[in-house]
């Protein structure tokens, strides 16, 4: 028996375990495999192989028997079925997979399959600057970031080179240049808006949003098996060309080619195993999603990349005599200071001009205004600020009036409409201790894992910021000569932005944070968190690029430390 | 009202049609909901219960005629030319609730009845102008307005998302391979 256990332990032992196969987990896996470490990637959902598991990627509208609508039978067991589409229903999560408790409203989007949300993301990749990293210390909230822009800058470059980023060198202090391939140009209306804002304000810059699309693939991208983006814009079904970055198209197949990767789908992580004698984590308890059997896996280093909320929950569920309140939770802050992005504000308008112009082809990105509020100094009655996503265009429409021959002729007679523009707010939320998640003491999911309780809400600061966004958009649209200007507050629940962050935040001081400057738990150095859970503050940028850069940086640090026998 | 097919077939075996209907009504009432028992429940037979088809042959034919009346064939293809009736049948059968299906069926019945009353013809035998008139009458009726709006909107959706309309008339290209933000019309 003892021998048998030893054999299992040996068979289930790797150099590194990475929990989660999304954007940040995929990056950790790639770095470890490249540097020769035997790496186990645990994914709780099913396998999704690049191309072969994208059943709808290159289907035209008429190839869907319900033209996009999901059948009542397929909606059974999905409480969020209102958001389901026939094109993407295979990514949806059935309610019974992981029931949770919403103490306050929250919308939690999960990607439970290999690749995670890297298949579903908006692919926007703006860098952070020190105006973001220095936010908490300047404005007196959260805790000081233990890193600055110079620490992450080479890793942004590392990630951008491999992933492939389309954009321009905008030369802005608040949004440092990325390593770019040719960007998608602004259209006539966005260009006009840009010129107006530049002239009127002098600190509001409309740029083309940098995005993880290949416009000029290089040898390193061909080696990944990826090709140029063809502007198909059905990205959230998976891309058969590998035109945009996902774990499935990029990091995971790359890691697999080294021969060092073991990818185990259907592996729900229950907890991290802490050895009280060795004072370190020694492995991970996995529940096989099919057999519901608990199986331990062992490694010298453990990376937790299960997505913000799950990563935090796994640590909370990893209790021991040394860590009765969750692994590494000496500060008592594990699960607290959850934050996200404020996407409540929207604005749109039309423009009665450029009648002789139109767009052609397809833009998988959009225009973008980096944060312009409170950048150099505090100047409003709320903290921080917001970036703005901007999308303009000139659609074609056909009249739908009449019946019979008239209706048919109307429908077939498509005409160019007016130019329209819309804008959406991407606000920084200020993390507070009250906004937290915790584990339920009784309720469990079907794997026997405690259910997560969400207790997150908007603050007065968020409400003031929405108001300012609406006023400023109204003003900017007016200055640009737009008509039919409408602004709105969706009052959506937190989490609708799918940018939840925090819970296991980084910081200099172990009594005010969980992770150090290398994303290691202060109190358990061989456990790293490099997904959204590590974020001390949220910035305004779509966060995935920063998660990926932090993951690559931390993974390389872990390998260096292993080589020095420090881990 | 949602009737579990397994449950229904048990009812069928154990009770006479009259008793079944009474029983169903009492179930509906005890559920506390405002449920009108669909008329087709009266005519249940073993074949009906086991079939998965929502619409009868005659109703499918009416869906075809309605789509073809909203968008007829001309120098360009119309709704029937691109098979909108098959889309409507599939969509209503799979994606609409039994209550909504019932409203559509009732509207279809009403169209047939009105065709007979107004023109002494079946709906299909009416001229295009007569069929259009009958449909427009449906729009004016409070009872059938929802069904009219739905039939019209889904016919338009089925037509404008067809391969023929998208590729021959709307210049649909799945993967254009480029983007130009400002070019001359």
XYZ file of C-alpha atoms in Angstrom:
752
model
C 0.000 0.000 0.000
C 2.751 2.369 0.944
C 4.544 1.525 -2.301
C 1.384 2.060 -4.308
C 0.930 5.501 -2.773
C 4.532 6.314 -3.490
C 4.053 5.319 -7.117
C 0.976 7.493 -7.469
C 2.783 10.379 -5.855
C 5.671 9.939 -8.276
C 3.380 9.686 -11.272
C 1.496 12.787 -10.161
C 4.574 14.891 -9.489
C 5.682 17.761 -11.721
C 8.082 20.652 -11.409
C 5.275 23.183 -11.568
C 1.499 23.160 -11.379
C -0.438 25.945 -13.085
C -4.085 26.181 -12.051
C -6.068 27.551 -14.987
C -5.472 27.638 -18.733
C -6.699 31.148 -19.572
C -4.580 34.075 -20.694
C -2.383 34.293 -17.576
C -2.172 30.536 -16.897
C -1.264 29.918 -20.532
C 1.557 32.444 -20.246
C 2.911 30.877 -17.064
C 2.805 27.444 -18.738
C 4.612 28.702 -21.837
C 7.416 30.303 -19.830
C 7.930 27.227 -17.635
C 7.899 24.812 -20.577
C 10.292 27.012 -22.571
C 12.702 26.870 -19.650
C 12.540 23.093 -19.393
C 10.257 22.563 -16.424
C 7.735 19.714 -16.401
C 4.495 21.616 -16.156
C 1.003 20.428 -15.274
C -1.823 22.755 -16.308
C -5.103 22.035 -14.542
C -8.301 23.192 -16.245
C -11.672 22.614 -14.624
C -13.595 22.603 -17.901
C -13.398 20.605 -21.086
C -10.720 20.513 -23.741
C -10.949 23.117 -26.523
C -8.462 22.430 -29.277
C -7.558 25.294 -31.574
C -9.685 25.201 -34.751
C -11.152 21.715 -34.302
C -13.199 22.733 -31.262
C -14.543 25.981 -32.749
C -17.745 24.549 -34.262
C -19.153 27.919 -35.363
C -15.988 29.911 -36.141
C -16.530 30.251 -39.874
C -20.263 29.800 -40.150
C -22.334 32.385 -41.990
C -25.608 33.686 -40.512
C -27.767 31.466 -42.711
C -26.009 28.339 -41.474
C -27.629 28.640 -38.043
C -30.977 26.897 -38.053
C -32.464 29.423 -35.615
C -30.416 32.336 -37.003
C -28.825 32.999 -33.638
C -31.709 32.354 -31.263
C -31.121 29.593 -28.711
C -33.796 26.897 -28.452
C -35.774 26.538 -25.232
C -34.328 23.036 -24.795
C -30.774 24.397 -24.974
C -31.610 27.118 -22.423
C -32.624 24.572 -19.788
C -30.364 24.884 -16.769
C -28.921 28.291 -17.728
C -30.285 31.148 -15.652
C -28.330 33.687 -17.726
C -29.977 32.337 -20.895
C -30.981 35.841 -21.961
C -27.359 36.426 -22.987
C -27.004 33.148 -24.871
C -26.589 33.060 -28.638
C -26.672 30.092 -30.969
C -23.195 31.062 -32.252
C -21.557 30.878 -28.814
C -23.850 28.709 -26.692
C -21.124 26.069 -26.309
C -19.176 28.436 -24.033
C -22.108 28.996 -21.635
C -21.925 27.670 -18.115
C -24.786 25.560 -16.720
C -26.041 26.770 -13.329
C -25.323 23.488 -11.568
C -21.612 23.593 -12.435
C -20.878 26.145 -9.737
C -23.780 27.729 -7.863
C -22.822 30.883 -5.979
C -24.520 33.218 -3.520
C -25.009 36.851 -4.523
C -25.430 38.710 -1.242
C -25.449 41.844 -3.401
C -26.034 41.869 -7.168
C -23.020 40.825 -9.232
C -22.672 39.446 -12.736
C -19.932 36.831 -12.824
C -18.881 35.590 -16.246
C -16.764 32.456 -16.284
C -14.916 30.651 -19.052
C -14.782 27.030 -17.981
C -12.950 25.334 -20.815
C -9.345 25.157 -22.010
C -8.351 28.692 -22.934
C -10.808 30.227 -20.499
C -11.805 33.790 -21.268
C -8.865 34.250 -23.659
C -11.306 32.934 -26.281
C -13.951 35.467 -25.301
C -12.037 38.613 -24.441
C -12.279 42.027 -26.122
C -8.571 41.705 -27.112
C -7.801 45.304 -26.112
C -4.236 45.631 -24.851
C -3.405 49.085 -23.453
C -0.388 49.258 -21.167
C -0.419 50.675 -17.657
C 1.755 53.651 -16.786
C 3.069 54.956 -13.490
C -0.008 57.194 -13.323
C -1.807 53.908 -12.649
C 0.769 52.147 -10.453
C 1.162 55.261 -8.289
C -2.580 55.809 -7.915
C -3.030 54.161 -4.502
C -0.039 55.912 -2.876
C -0.889 59.319 -4.374
C -4.601 59.204 -3.633
C -4.427 57.277 -0.360
C -6.445 54.151 -1.064
C -5.765 50.394 -1.129
C -2.021 49.911 -0.536
C 1.063 50.919 -2.489
C 1.887 48.724 -5.465
C 5.219 46.952 -4.851
C 6.171 47.475 -8.509
C 6.355 50.350 -10.950
C 6.205 50.656 -14.715
C 9.949 49.996 -15.131
C 9.500 46.578 -13.482
C 6.834 45.429 -15.907
C 7.945 47.281 -19.058
C 10.265 44.521 -20.402
C 7.522 41.952 -19.774
C 4.942 43.975 -21.652
C 7.378 43.906 -24.549
C 8.000 40.169 -24.095
C 4.280 39.401 -24.195
C 3.464 41.856 -26.984
C 6.146 40.465 -29.269
C 4.833 36.911 -28.970
C 1.100 37.697 -28.894
C 1.212 40.287 -31.671
C -0.349 43.695 -31.050
C -1.893 45.950 -33.695
C -1.755 49.660 -32.975
C 0.244 52.834 -33.359
C 3.008 54.598 -31.467
C 0.871 57.251 -29.842
C 3.652 58.714 -27.679
C 1.481 59.392 -24.635
C 2.814 59.497 -21.080
C -0.434 58.064 -19.693
C -0.379 55.166 -22.165
C 3.193 54.092 -22.939
C 3.917 52.849 -26.449
C 3.503 49.161 -27.135
C 5.529 46.973 -29.464
C 3.145 47.214 -32.386
C 2.314 45.903 -35.815
C 0.341 48.230 -38.120
C -2.853 49.370 -36.424
C -6.427 49.645 -37.615
C -6.895 53.250 -38.692
C -9.485 55.621 -37.285
C -12.416 56.228 -39.609
C -13.467 59.666 -40.889
C -15.729 60.388 -37.945
C -13.320 59.150 -35.269
C -10.552 61.184 -36.925
C -12.787 64.256 -36.844
C -13.541 63.592 -33.165
C -9.829 63.203 -32.479
C -8.991 66.524 -34.138
C -11.763 68.285 -32.215
C -10.639 66.994 -28.820
C -6.982 67.708 -29.521
C -7.842 71.289 -30.418
C -10.361 71.933 -27.634
C -8.752 70.166 -24.677
C -5.121 69.420 -25.410
C -5.121 66.430 -23.028
C -7.788 64.174 -24.471
C -6.391 61.850 -27.111
C -8.456 59.696 -29.432
C -6.296 56.792 -30.571
C -6.872 53.454 -32.247
C -7.254 50.906 -29.443
C -4.275 48.584 -29.413
C -5.461 45.028 -29.780
C -4.031 41.502 -29.833
C -4.509 40.960 -33.563
C -1.867 40.021 -36.119
C -1.724 42.521 -38.955
C 1.824 41.701 -39.989
C 2.648 38.242 -38.615
C 6.313 37.505 -38.049
C 8.261 34.249 -37.930
C 7.424 33.788 -34.228
C 3.713 33.894 -35.079
C 4.032 31.512 -38.018
C 5.810 29.130 -35.653
C 2.698 29.238 -33.478
C 0.648 28.287 -36.541
C -1.085 31.643 -36.621
C -1.868 33.889 -39.551
C -2.964 37.421 -40.289
C -6.251 38.754 -38.919
C -8.794 38.788 -41.761
C -11.217 41.203 -40.064
C -13.836 38.473 -39.734
C -15.001 39.854 -36.386
C -16.514 36.621 -35.097
C -13.669 36.408 -32.592
C -15.675 35.085 -29.640
C -16.398 31.882 -31.558
C -12.659 31.149 -31.766
C -10.569 32.128 -34.796
C -9.536 29.488 -37.325
C -6.779 31.786 -38.648
C -5.312 32.404 -35.195
C -5.742 36.073 -36.094
C -6.060 37.098 -32.470
C -4.228 35.910 -29.377
C -5.740 33.175 -27.240
C -4.157 30.491 -25.055
C -5.576 27.921 -27.476
C -4.002 29.460 -30.573
C -0.766 30.594 -29.029
C 0.745 29.779 -25.631
C -0.702 26.298 -25.013
C 0.270 24.700 -28.368
C 3.666 26.393 -28.021
C 4.129 24.924 -24.551
C 2.958 21.510 -25.787
C 5.593 21.498 -28.541
C 8.360 21.572 -25.933
C 7.245 18.167 -24.644
C 7.136 19.577 -21.120
C 3.414 20.265 -20.901
C 0.727 18.064 -19.413
C -2.716 19.578 -19.781
C -5.429 18.010 -17.638
C -8.990 19.167 -18.381
C -11.967 18.264 -16.130
C -9.764 19.022 -13.115
C -11.560 21.100 -10.488
C -9.100 22.357 -7.915
C -10.341 21.860 -4.374
C -7.396 23.306 -2.470
C -3.655 23.715 -2.250
C -1.888 21.230 0.029
C 0.287 22.894 2.677
C 2.920 20.819 4.469
C 3.230 22.062 8.047
C 6.643 20.425 8.529
C 8.186 21.765 5.347
C 6.466 25.147 5.724
C 5.571 25.157 2.051
C 2.885 24.119 -0.347
C 3.540 20.690 -1.809
C 0.684 20.192 -4.234
C -2.919 20.573 -5.197
C -6.020 18.534 -4.431
C -8.009 18.037 -7.624
C -11.523 16.708 -7.956
C -11.971 14.912 -11.262
C -15.097 16.505 -12.750
C -16.226 13.206 -14.279
C -15.541 10.713 -11.466
C -15.708 13.218 -8.569
C -12.666 11.422 -7.192
C -10.155 13.537 -5.222
C -6.651 13.206 -6.687
C -3.548 14.934 -5.326
C -0.866 16.338 -7.634
C 2.514 17.501 -6.422
C 5.013 20.146 -7.499
C 7.730 22.453 -6.218
C 5.975 25.570 -7.388
C 2.276 26.323 -7.744
C 0.847 29.094 -9.904
C -2.770 30.036 -9.242
C -4.384 31.434 -12.392
C -7.973 30.331 -11.937
C -9.418 33.811 -12.650
C -9.820 36.471 -9.965
C -12.732 35.079 -7.996
C -11.844 31.387 -8.251
C -8.200 31.962 -7.451
C -9.245 33.788 -4.294
C -11.752 31.046 -3.430
C -9.154 28.280 -3.862
C -6.840 30.036 -1.407
C -9.716 30.602 1.039
C -10.508 26.890 0.828
C -6.865 25.895 1.421
C -6.897 25.767 5.198
C -4.392 24.203 7.584
C -3.372 24.682 11.217
C -0.807 27.200 10.046
C -3.365 28.998 7.829
C -6.825 28.466 9.350
C -8.328 31.401 7.384
C -6.913 30.423 4.002
C -3.473 29.956 2.520
C -1.177 32.910 3.092
C -3.909 34.861 4.849
C -1.932 36.253 7.789
C -3.187 39.757 7.038
C -6.848 38.692 7.106
C -7.321 40.493 3.791
C -7.767 37.441 1.549
C -10.980 37.927 -0.442
C -11.189 41.637 0.396
C -10.651 44.748 -1.762
C -12.389 43.186 -4.756
C -12.718 45.809 -7.476
C -13.707 45.939 -11.138
C -14.320 48.450 -13.917
C -17.216 50.829 -14.054
C -18.865 50.358 -17.467
C -22.173 51.936 -16.498
C -21.895 55.052 -18.641
C -22.712 55.068 -22.348
C -23.178 57.825 -24.902
C -24.127 57.923 -28.547
C -24.823 60.434 -31.264
C -25.099 60.854 -35.014
C -23.300 63.139 -37.434
C -24.774 64.875 -40.418
C -21.691 64.996 -42.593
C -19.125 62.950 -44.520
C -21.987 61.949 -46.816
C -19.489 61.103 -49.545
C -17.443 58.805 -47.296
C -17.858 55.315 -45.879
C -15.849 52.572 -44.246
C -14.964 49.327 -45.969
C -13.861 45.938 -44.691
C -13.908 45.313 -40.964
C -12.283 46.754 -37.854
C -11.867 44.228 -35.024
C -10.751 47.038 -32.694
C -12.206 50.426 -31.814
C -11.094 53.930 -30.972
C -9.993 54.702 -27.440
C -9.471 57.742 -25.203
C -7.000 57.089 -22.363
C -7.916 58.442 -18.937
C -7.857 62.245 -18.889
C -9.393 62.945 -15.450
C -7.093 63.422 -12.418
C -4.025 62.244 -14.330
C -1.448 64.790 -13.210
C -3.289 65.957 -10.102
C -6.617 65.593 -8.315
C -9.077 67.922 -10.034
C -12.613 66.518 -9.590
C -14.875 65.565 -6.684
C -14.182 61.882 -7.282
C -10.977 59.859 -7.221
C -9.301 58.478 -10.345
C -11.034 58.534 -13.747
C -12.110 56.618 -16.792
C -10.931 55.677 -20.239
C -13.466 55.794 -23.041
C -14.057 53.244 -25.761
C -15.289 54.881 -28.952
C -16.819 53.239 -31.986
C -18.006 55.201 -34.977
C -19.298 53.976 -38.283
C -21.706 54.338 -41.119
C -24.082 51.438 -41.363
C -26.367 50.418 -44.175
C -30.049 50.122 -43.537
C -33.158 49.267 -45.444
C -36.679 50.428 -44.805
C -38.896 47.729 -43.343
C -42.213 49.335 -44.180
C -44.944 48.021 -46.432
C -46.183 44.598 -47.363
C -45.826 42.425 -50.447
C -43.793 43.746 -53.376
C -43.232 47.047 -51.575
C -41.753 45.363 -48.522
C -39.487 43.144 -50.640
C -38.239 46.063 -52.711
C -37.694 48.136 -49.570
C -35.706 45.364 -47.907
C -33.487 44.791 -50.925
C -32.808 48.489 -51.417
C -30.074 49.003 -48.829
C -28.723 52.491 -48.392
C -25.965 54.141 -46.439
C -27.300 55.732 -43.281
C -25.917 58.587 -41.225
C -22.607 58.318 -39.449
C -23.112 57.230 -35.842
C -20.784 57.221 -32.885
C -21.018 55.534 -29.527
C -18.842 55.698 -26.449
C -18.581 53.537 -23.379
C -17.026 54.293 -20.037
C -14.205 52.230 -18.543
C -13.878 53.619 -15.049
C -11.403 52.737 -12.336
C -13.150 51.581 -9.178
C -11.456 52.231 -5.874
C -11.067 48.959 -3.924
C -12.640 48.936 -0.470
C -12.431 46.402 2.320
C -16.233 46.037 2.350
C -16.271 44.775 -1.208
C -15.317 41.158 -0.734
C -15.990 37.520 -1.446
C -15.999 34.758 1.170
C -16.918 31.089 1.382
C -20.303 29.889 2.612
C -20.077 27.887 5.816
C -22.725 25.318 4.790
C -23.635 25.492 1.108
C -21.440 23.459 -1.219
C -21.382 22.788 -4.952
C -21.687 19.333 -6.527
C -17.967 18.741 -5.980
C -18.289 19.386 -2.258
C -16.509 22.729 -2.535
C -17.968 25.594 -0.457
C -20.023 28.078 -2.449
C -18.693 31.589 -2.993
C -20.580 34.532 -1.488
C -20.328 37.829 -3.411
C -20.651 41.012 -1.412
C -19.649 43.826 -3.771
C -21.372 47.105 -4.478
C -20.923 50.478 -6.131
C -19.658 53.381 -4.028
C -20.426 57.083 -4.098
C -17.184 57.578 -6.033
C -18.485 55.340 -8.835
C -21.768 57.214 -9.060
C -20.008 60.592 -9.277
C -17.747 59.224 -11.990
C -20.695 58.061 -14.119
C -22.217 61.527 -13.805
C -18.965 63.153 -14.899
C -18.620 60.762 -17.838
C -22.097 61.659 -19.065
C -21.464 65.398 -18.734
C -18.083 65.213 -20.418
C -19.315 63.033 -23.284
C -22.222 65.396 -23.848
C -19.779 68.296 -24.017
C -17.233 66.515 -26.228
C -19.921 65.342 -28.647
C -21.368 68.855 -28.794
C -17.946 70.378 -29.501
C -17.538 67.873 -32.337
C -20.847 68.988 -33.834
C -22.661 65.704 -33.296
C -26.452 65.519 -33.155
C -29.017 63.411 -31.330
C -26.689 63.070 -28.371
C -27.869 60.635 -25.735
C -26.053 59.547 -22.599
C -27.178 56.879 -20.170
C -26.357 55.091 -16.937
C -27.064 51.375 -17.334
C -26.876 50.890 -13.556
C -25.651 47.398 -14.373
C -24.501 45.136 -11.576
C -20.786 45.084 -10.720
C -18.955 42.461 -12.748
C -20.827 43.141 -15.990
C -17.503 44.514 -17.267
C -15.863 41.059 -16.775
C -12.842 42.861 -15.311
C -13.082 41.757 -11.671
C -9.767 42.173 -9.859
C -8.233 41.903 -6.398
C -8.827 39.569 -3.470
C -5.165 38.477 -3.208
C -3.538 41.819 -3.710
C 0.131 42.626 -4.112
C 1.843 45.000 -1.707
C 5.056 45.851 0.026
C 3.823 45.263 3.552
C 2.717 41.684 4.466
C 0.242 43.012 7.001
C -1.544 45.002 4.273
C -1.293 42.579 1.372
C -1.015 38.913 0.377
C 1.560 38.910 -2.422
C 5.023 40.413 -2.761
C 6.558 42.196 -5.741
C 7.063 38.848 -7.534
C 3.468 37.710 -6.997
C 4.544 35.226 -4.312
C 2.433 34.776 -1.206
C 4.358 36.630 1.509
C 3.772 33.700 3.846
C 4.164 30.784 1.414
C 6.767 31.651 -1.156
C 6.279 28.758 -3.579
C 2.688 29.776 -4.326
C 2.239 32.536 -6.914
C -0.895 34.383 -8.019
C -0.597 36.156 -11.378
C -4.166 36.567 -12.589
C -6.587 39.386 -11.789
C -6.666 38.435 -8.117
C -3.212 39.978 -7.617
C -4.278 43.467 -8.636
C -3.842 46.128 -5.959
C -5.822 48.655 -7.969
C -7.623 48.396 -11.302
C -6.449 51.186 -13.587
C -8.764 51.905 -16.491
C -7.147 49.659 -19.100
C -8.551 46.315 -20.196
C -6.466 44.290 -17.753
C -5.511 41.055 -19.548
C -2.244 42.363 -21.039
C -1.066 43.296 -17.551
C -2.047 39.879 -16.141
C -0.080 38.195 -18.929
C 3.001 40.365 -18.373
C 2.875 39.758 -14.612
C 2.506 35.996 -15.219
C 5.501 35.848 -17.576
C 7.585 37.956 -15.187
C 6.695 35.880 -12.127
C 7.234 32.566 -13.944
C 10.733 33.566 -14.994
C 11.471 34.736 -11.470
C 10.256 31.375 -10.140
C 12.573 29.496 -12.520
C 15.512 31.696 -11.477
C 14.725 31.074 -7.817
C 14.383 27.317 -8.387
C 17.785 27.288 -10.074
C 19.257 29.156 -7.108
C 17.542 26.577 -4.853
C 15.614 29.368 -3.160
C 12.267 27.684 -3.772
C -48.733 25.790 -19.908
C -45.986 23.197 -19.971
C -47.138 19.618 -20.128
C -44.539 16.985 -19.529
C -44.895 14.462 -22.379
C -44.278 11.470 -20.128
C -46.943 12.670 -17.767
C -49.299 13.319 -20.670
C -48.987 9.830 -22.045
C -49.762 8.426 -18.593
C -52.867 10.556 -18.505
C -53.794 9.258 -21.894
C -53.570 5.640 -20.819
C -55.522 5.999 -17.630
C -58.294 8.402 -18.445
C -60.946 9.060 -21.061
C -60.449 12.251 -23.151
C -63.081 14.101 -21.154
C -61.570 13.073 -17.850
C -58.105 13.950 -19.095
C -59.190 17.419 -20.012
C -60.888 17.926 -16.655
C -57.809 16.668 -14.883
C -55.510 18.935 -16.868
C -57.750 21.869 -16.081
C -57.632 21.110 -12.395
C -53.845 20.803 -12.561
C -53.662 24.145 -14.310
C -55.927 25.736 -11.716
C -54.090 24.216 -8.798
C -50.841 25.582 -10.189
C -52.401 28.953 -9.510
C -51.613 30.312 -12.950
C -53.878 31.987 -15.471
C -53.721 29.208 -17.996
C -56.060 28.703 -20.881
C -56.024 25.090 -21.873
C -54.975 24.936 -25.506
C -57.735 23.850 -27.829
C -55.563 21.142 -29.323
C -55.462 19.380 -25.959
C -59.026 18.276 -26.684
C -57.943 16.334 -29.707
C -55.042 14.494 -28.175
C -54.379 11.107 -29.612
C -51.442 8.762 -29.174
C -49.900 10.014 -32.469
C -50.077 13.639 -31.388
C -48.457 12.925 -28.080
C -45.490 11.100 -29.498
C -44.908 13.466 -32.392
C -42.365 16.241 -31.865
C -43.819 18.469 -34.586
C -45.467 21.566 -33.227
C -47.261 22.589 -36.393
C -49.666 20.447 -38.395
C -49.159 20.096 -42.143
C -51.923 22.652 -42.768
C -50.313 25.094 -40.355
C -46.920 24.693 -42.007
C -48.590 25.477 -45.331
C -50.101 28.594 -43.762
C -46.662 29.688 -42.514
C -45.433 29.343 -46.092
C -48.341 31.383 -47.448
C -47.969 34.085 -44.792
C -44.208 34.491 -45.416
C -44.878 34.550 -49.172
C -47.544 37.208 -48.721
C -45.320 39.486 -46.645
C -42.421 39.074 -49.093
C -43.590 37.598 -52.428
C -41.493 36.442 -55.368
C -40.797 39.075 -58.001
C -37.841 39.879 -60.214
C -35.883 39.040 -57.076
C -36.500 36.022 -54.892
C -39.073 36.379 -52.129
C -39.480 34.674 -48.763
C -40.538 31.328 -50.233
C -37.725 31.419 -52.757
C -35.209 31.444 -49.906
C -37.106 28.990 -47.669
C -38.246 31.336 -44.900
C -41.159 28.987 -44.097
C -38.739 26.292 -42.928
C -36.980 28.823 -40.696
C -40.295 29.975 -39.200
C -41.389 26.394 -38.502
C -38.045 25.551 -36.862
C -37.825 28.820 -34.914
C -41.363 28.784 -33.539
C -41.172 25.050 -32.762
C -37.866 25.167 -30.896
C -37.493 28.684 -29.499
C -41.020 29.871 -28.662
C -43.018 28.850 -25.612
C -46.175 26.786 -25.943
C -48.177 29.866 -25.041
C -46.632 31.858 -27.887
C -47.010 28.938 -30.295
C -50.664 28.865 -29.370
C -51.044 32.558 -30.211
C -49.473 31.950 -33.616
C -51.734 28.962 -34.269
C -54.801 30.956 -33.264
C -53.825 33.767 -35.616
C -53.352 31.233 -38.419
C -56.813 29.793 -37.707
C -58.276 33.256 -37.742
C -56.680 33.993 -41.137
C -58.218 30.832 -42.618
C -61.582 31.641 -41.116
C -61.553 35.239 -42.328
C -60.501 34.153 -45.825
C -63.530 31.920 -45.926
C -65.879 34.547 -44.458
C -64.661 37.461 -46.589
C -63.864 35.761 -49.868
C -65.346 32.239 -49.679
C -61.873 30.955 -50.468
C -59.088 29.244 -48.653
C -56.270 31.652 -47.668
C -54.046 30.068 -50.299
C -56.644 30.489 -53.023
C -57.017 34.210 -52.308
C -55.265 36.737 -54.514
C -52.116 38.455 -53.243
C -54.104 41.631 -52.540
C -56.725 39.658 -50.618
C -54.072 37.852 -48.573
C -52.327 41.155 -47.790
C -55.669 42.618 -46.712
C -56.336 39.681 -44.425
C -52.903 40.017 -42.823
C -53.371 43.759 -42.338
C -56.716 43.058 -40.651
C -54.819 40.856 -38.216
C -52.657 43.843 -37.314
C -55.769 45.799 -36.348
C -56.999 43.129 -33.970
C -55.896 43.441 -30.360
C -56.007 39.679 -29.999
C -53.697 38.973 -32.940
C -51.425 42.030 -32.985
C -48.585 40.184 -31.232
C -48.816 37.235 -33.629
C -48.919 39.575 -36.635
C -45.905 41.559 -35.448
C -44.008 38.365 -34.664
C -44.799 36.677 -37.984
C -43.809 39.814 -39.872
C -40.584 40.443 -37.929
C -39.432 36.820 -38.114
C -40.250 36.628 -41.820
C -38.079 39.701 -42.372
C -35.309 38.223 -40.205
C -35.396 34.920 -42.060
C -35.336 36.685 -45.426
C -32.609 39.245 -44.703
C -30.315 36.634 -43.124
C -30.673 34.215 -46.034
C -27.657 33.396 -48.154
C -29.376 34.806 -51.232
C -30.165 38.229 -49.769
C -26.888 38.578 -47.855
C -24.640 37.623 -50.765
C -26.626 38.814 -53.796
C -28.035 42.036 -52.376
C -26.120 43.009 -49.224
C -22.530 42.305 -50.405
C -21.900 40.017 -47.406
C -18.270 38.963 -47.037
C -17.378 36.921 -43.969
C -13.674 37.736 -43.899
C -12.929 40.916 -45.857
C -9.237 40.832 -44.912
C -8.861 44.609 -44.663
C -10.247 47.773 -43.112
C -10.470 51.221 -44.647
C -11.830 53.845 -42.302
C -12.541 56.611 -44.765
C -13.073 55.929 -48.424
C -15.177 57.525 -51.097
C -18.721 56.279 -51.521
